[in-house]
Short mmCIF file of C-alpha atoms in Angstrom, two decimals:
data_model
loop_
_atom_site.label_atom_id
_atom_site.label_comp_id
_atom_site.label_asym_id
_atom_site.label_seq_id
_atom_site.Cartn_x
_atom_site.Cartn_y
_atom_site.Cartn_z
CA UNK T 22 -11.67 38.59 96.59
CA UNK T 23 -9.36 35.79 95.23
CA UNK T 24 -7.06 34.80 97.22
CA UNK T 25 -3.40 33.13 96.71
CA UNK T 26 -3.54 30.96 93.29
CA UNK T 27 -1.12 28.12 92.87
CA UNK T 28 -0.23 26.04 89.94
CA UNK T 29 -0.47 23.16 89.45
CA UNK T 30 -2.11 21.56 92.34
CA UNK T 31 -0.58 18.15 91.60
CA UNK T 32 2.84 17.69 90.12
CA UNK T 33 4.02 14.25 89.38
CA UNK T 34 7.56 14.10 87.43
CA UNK T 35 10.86 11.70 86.81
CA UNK T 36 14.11 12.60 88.83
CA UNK T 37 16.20 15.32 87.20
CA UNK T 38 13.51 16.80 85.34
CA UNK T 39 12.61 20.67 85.59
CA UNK T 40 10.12 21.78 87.93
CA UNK T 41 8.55 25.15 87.96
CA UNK T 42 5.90 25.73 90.38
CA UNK T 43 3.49 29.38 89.85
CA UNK T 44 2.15 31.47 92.44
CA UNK T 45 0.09 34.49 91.75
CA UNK T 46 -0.54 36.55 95.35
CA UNK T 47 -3.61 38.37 96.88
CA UNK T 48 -3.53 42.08 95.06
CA UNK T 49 -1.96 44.50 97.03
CA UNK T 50 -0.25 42.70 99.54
CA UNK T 51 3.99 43.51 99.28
CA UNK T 52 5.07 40.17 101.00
CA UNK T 53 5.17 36.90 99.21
CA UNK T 54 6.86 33.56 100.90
CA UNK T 55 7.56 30.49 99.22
CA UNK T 56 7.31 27.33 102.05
CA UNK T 57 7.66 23.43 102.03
CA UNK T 58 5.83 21.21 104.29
CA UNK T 59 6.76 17.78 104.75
CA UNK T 60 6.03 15.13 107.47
CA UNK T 61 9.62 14.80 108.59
CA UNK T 62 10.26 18.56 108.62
CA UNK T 63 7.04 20.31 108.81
CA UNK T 64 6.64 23.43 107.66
CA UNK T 65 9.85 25.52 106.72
CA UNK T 66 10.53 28.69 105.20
CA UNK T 67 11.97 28.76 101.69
CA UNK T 68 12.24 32.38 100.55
CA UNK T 69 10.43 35.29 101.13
CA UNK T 70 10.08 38.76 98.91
CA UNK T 71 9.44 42.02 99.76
CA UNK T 72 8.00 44.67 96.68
CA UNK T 73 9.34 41.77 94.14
CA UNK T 74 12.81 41.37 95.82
CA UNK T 75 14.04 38.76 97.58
CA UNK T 76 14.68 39.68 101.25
CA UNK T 77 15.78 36.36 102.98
CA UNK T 78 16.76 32.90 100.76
CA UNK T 79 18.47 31.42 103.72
CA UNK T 80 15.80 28.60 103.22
CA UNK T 81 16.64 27.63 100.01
CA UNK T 82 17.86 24.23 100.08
CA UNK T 83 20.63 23.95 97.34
CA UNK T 84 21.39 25.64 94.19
CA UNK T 85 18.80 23.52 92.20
CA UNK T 86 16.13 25.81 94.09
CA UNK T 87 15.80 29.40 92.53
CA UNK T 88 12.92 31.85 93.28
CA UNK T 89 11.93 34.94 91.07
CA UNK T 90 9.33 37.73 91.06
CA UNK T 91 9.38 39.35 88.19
CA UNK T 92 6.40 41.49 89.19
CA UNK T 93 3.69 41.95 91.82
CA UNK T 94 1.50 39.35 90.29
CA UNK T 95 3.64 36.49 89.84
CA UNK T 96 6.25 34.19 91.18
CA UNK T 97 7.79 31.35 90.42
CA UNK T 98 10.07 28.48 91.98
CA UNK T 99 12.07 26.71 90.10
CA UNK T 100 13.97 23.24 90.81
CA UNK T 101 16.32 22.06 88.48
CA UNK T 102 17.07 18.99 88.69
CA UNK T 103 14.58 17.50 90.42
CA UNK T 104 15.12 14.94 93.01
CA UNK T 105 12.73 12.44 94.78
CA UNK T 106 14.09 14.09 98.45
CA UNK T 107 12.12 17.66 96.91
CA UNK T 108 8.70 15.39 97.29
CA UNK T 109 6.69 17.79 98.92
CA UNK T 110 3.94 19.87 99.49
CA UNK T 111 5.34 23.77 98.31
CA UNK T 112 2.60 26.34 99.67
CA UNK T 113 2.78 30.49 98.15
CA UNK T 114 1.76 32.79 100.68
CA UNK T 115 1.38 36.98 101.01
CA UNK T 116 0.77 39.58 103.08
CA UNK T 117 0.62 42.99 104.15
CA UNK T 118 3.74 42.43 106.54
CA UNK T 119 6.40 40.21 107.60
CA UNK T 120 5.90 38.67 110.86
CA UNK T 121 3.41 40.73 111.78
CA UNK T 122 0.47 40.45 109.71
CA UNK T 123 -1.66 37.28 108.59
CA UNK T 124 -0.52 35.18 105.85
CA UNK T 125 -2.54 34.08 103.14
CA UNK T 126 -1.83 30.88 101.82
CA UNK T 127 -2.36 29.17 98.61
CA UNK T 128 -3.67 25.60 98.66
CA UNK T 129 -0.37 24.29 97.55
CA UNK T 130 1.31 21.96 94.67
CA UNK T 131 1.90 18.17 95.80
CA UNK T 132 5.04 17.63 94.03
CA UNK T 133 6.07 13.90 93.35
CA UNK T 134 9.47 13.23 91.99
CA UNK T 135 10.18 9.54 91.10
CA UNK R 49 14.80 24.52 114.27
CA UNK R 50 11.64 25.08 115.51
CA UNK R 51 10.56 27.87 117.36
CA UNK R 52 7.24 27.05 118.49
CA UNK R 53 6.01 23.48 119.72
CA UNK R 54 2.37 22.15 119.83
CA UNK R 55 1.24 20.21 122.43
CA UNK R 56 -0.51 17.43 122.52
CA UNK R 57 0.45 16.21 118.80
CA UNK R 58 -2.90 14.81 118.42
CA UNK R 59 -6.32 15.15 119.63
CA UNK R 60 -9.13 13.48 119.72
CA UNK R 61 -12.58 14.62 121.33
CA UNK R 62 -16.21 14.22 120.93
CA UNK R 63 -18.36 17.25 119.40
CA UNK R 64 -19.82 19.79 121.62
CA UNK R 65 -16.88 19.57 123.80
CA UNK R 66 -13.89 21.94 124.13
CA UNK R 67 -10.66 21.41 122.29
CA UNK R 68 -7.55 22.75 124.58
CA UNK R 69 -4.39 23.31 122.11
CA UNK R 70 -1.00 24.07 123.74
CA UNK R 71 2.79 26.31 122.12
CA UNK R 72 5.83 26.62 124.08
CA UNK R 73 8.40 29.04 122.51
CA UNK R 74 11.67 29.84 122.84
CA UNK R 75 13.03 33.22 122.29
CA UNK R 76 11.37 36.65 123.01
CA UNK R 77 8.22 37.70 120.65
CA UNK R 78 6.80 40.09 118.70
CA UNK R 79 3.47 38.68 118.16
CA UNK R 80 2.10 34.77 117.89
CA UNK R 81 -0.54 33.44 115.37
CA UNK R 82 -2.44 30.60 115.01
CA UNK R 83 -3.25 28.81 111.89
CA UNK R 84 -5.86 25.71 110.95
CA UNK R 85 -4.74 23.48 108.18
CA UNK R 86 -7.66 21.41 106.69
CA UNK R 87 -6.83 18.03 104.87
CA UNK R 88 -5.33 19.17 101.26
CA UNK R 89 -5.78 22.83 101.38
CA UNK R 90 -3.53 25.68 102.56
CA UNK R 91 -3.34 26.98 106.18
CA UNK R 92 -5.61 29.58 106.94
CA UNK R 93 -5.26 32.47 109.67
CA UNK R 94 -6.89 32.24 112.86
CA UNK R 95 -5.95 35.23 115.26
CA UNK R 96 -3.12 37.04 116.05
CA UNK R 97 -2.04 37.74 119.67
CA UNK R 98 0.82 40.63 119.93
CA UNK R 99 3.07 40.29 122.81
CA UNK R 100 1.84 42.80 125.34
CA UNK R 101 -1.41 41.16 125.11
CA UNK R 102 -2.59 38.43 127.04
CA UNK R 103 -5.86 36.95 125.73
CA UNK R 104 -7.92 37.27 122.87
CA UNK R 105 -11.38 36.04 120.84
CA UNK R 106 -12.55 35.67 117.85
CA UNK R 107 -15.71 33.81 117.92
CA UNK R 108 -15.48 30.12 119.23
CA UNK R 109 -11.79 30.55 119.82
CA UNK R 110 -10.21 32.00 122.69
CA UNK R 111 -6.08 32.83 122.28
CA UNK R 112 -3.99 33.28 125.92
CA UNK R 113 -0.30 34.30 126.22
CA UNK R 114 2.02 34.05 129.33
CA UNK R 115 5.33 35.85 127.52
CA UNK R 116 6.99 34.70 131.55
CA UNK R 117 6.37 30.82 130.39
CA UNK R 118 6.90 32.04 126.68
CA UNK R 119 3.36 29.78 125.94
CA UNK R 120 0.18 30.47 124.04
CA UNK R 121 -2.88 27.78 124.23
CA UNK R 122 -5.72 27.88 121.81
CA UNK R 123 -9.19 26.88 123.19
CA UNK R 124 -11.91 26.06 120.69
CA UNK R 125 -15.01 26.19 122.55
CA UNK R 126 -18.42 23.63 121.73
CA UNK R 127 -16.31 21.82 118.79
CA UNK R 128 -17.80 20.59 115.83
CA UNK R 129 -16.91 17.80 112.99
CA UNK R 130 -15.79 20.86 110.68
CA UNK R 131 -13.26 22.00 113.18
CA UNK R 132 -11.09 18.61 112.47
CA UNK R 133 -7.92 19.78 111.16
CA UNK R 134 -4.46 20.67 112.00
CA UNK R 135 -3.30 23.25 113.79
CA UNK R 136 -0.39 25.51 113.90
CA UNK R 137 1.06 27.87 115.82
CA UNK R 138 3.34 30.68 114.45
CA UNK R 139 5.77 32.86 116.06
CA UNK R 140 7.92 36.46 114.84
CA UNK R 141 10.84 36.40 117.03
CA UNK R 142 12.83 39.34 118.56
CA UNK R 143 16.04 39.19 116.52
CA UNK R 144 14.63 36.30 114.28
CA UNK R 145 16.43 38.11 111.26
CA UNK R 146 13.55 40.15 108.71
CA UNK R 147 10.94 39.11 111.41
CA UNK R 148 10.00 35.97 109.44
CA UNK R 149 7.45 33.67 110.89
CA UNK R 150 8.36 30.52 112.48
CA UNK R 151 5.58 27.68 112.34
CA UNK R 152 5.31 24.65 114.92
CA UNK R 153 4.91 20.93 113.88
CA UNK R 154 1.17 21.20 114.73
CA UNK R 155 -1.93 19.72 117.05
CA UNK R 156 -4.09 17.27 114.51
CA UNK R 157 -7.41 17.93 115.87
CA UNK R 158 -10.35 14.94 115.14
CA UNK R 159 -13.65 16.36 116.31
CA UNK R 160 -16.12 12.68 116.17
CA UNK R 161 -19.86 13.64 115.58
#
């Protein structure tokens, strides 16, 4: 089975520029969380979804972040504008479950703003 | 802030010997998971340990929870070079708000051939 597919891996862009970052989740599973791992912070919760809603955002950062699901295949995060602070690693996950299940995660999009 | 805390932050250890991994908590639990992040890639599941459990095993790895000292520990038994990585513990807290999963800052694990 696939599992969680993220695009693009590696994201390298100029401050204030659009960033939209792709996740496509394991079929089947309802849950789909959007995190950001960085050295200072480690790994922190952005937004999750529950049957393509959003459920909790109280992650979000600012208003430049936005999050949508416009189906069970596909989500997106969007930042806009970009700024070199929002260097990270940004990592899709899904699941059957909340908190209660495994999470399967995507291998993530290194995102470099300069 | 963070729910769950790994202990020691690194670790370093020769293969064939036993890797001891440490998580303080807390709040209260539902359930605690582990997770091994290799170098570049995503974290990946390990095992899941619900709270009125108090040990469990999935192959080389052996999971232990003492709700009384809200801690879990994560022994990885005859290591090998392919277990280098980091790893993370994960916890769904009683009254955490949509039982969300809160991760740890992680062990890094180096397993020397």
């Amino acid at each position: 089975d696939a599992g969680v597919i993220q695009s693009p891996r590696h994201e390298v862009t100029e401050m204030g520029q659009e960033v939209t970052l792709r996740c496509k989740p394991i079929s089947g599973h309802d849950y789909l969380f959007w995190y950001r791992q960085t050295m200072m912070r480690g790994l922190e919760l952005l937004i999750y979804f529950n049957n393509n809603v959003p459920i909790d955002d109280s992650g979000m950062p600012e208003d430049r972040f936005s999050a949508k699901m416009p189906n069970a295949s596909f989500s997106t995060l969007k930042i806009q504008p970009s700024e070199p602070r929002d260097s990270a690693v940004y990592f899709c996950a899904s699941s059957l479950g909340p908190g209660n299940q495994p999470q399967h995660f995507g291998d993530g999009t290194r995102l470099s703003i300069l | 802030s963070q729910q769950g805390e790994e202990d020691p932050q690194a670790l370093s250890i020769q293969e064939g010997e036993n890797a001891t991994m440490n998580c303080s908590y807390k709040t209260s639990i539902n359930n605690l998971q582990w997770y091994r992040q290799n170098s570049g890639r995503g974290l990946v599941h390990l095992i899941l340990i619900r709270s009125n459990e108090r040990e469990k095993h999935s192959g080389r790895l052996r999971v232990t929870l003492d709700t009384s000292k809200k801690s879990s520990s994560l022994l990885i038994t005859a290591s090998r070079a392919a277990d280098t990585a980091s790893y993370f513990c994960a916890t769904d807290a009683v009254g955490g708000g949509y039982n969300k999963l809160i991760f740890g800052a992680g062990t890094r694990l180096a397993v020397h051939p």
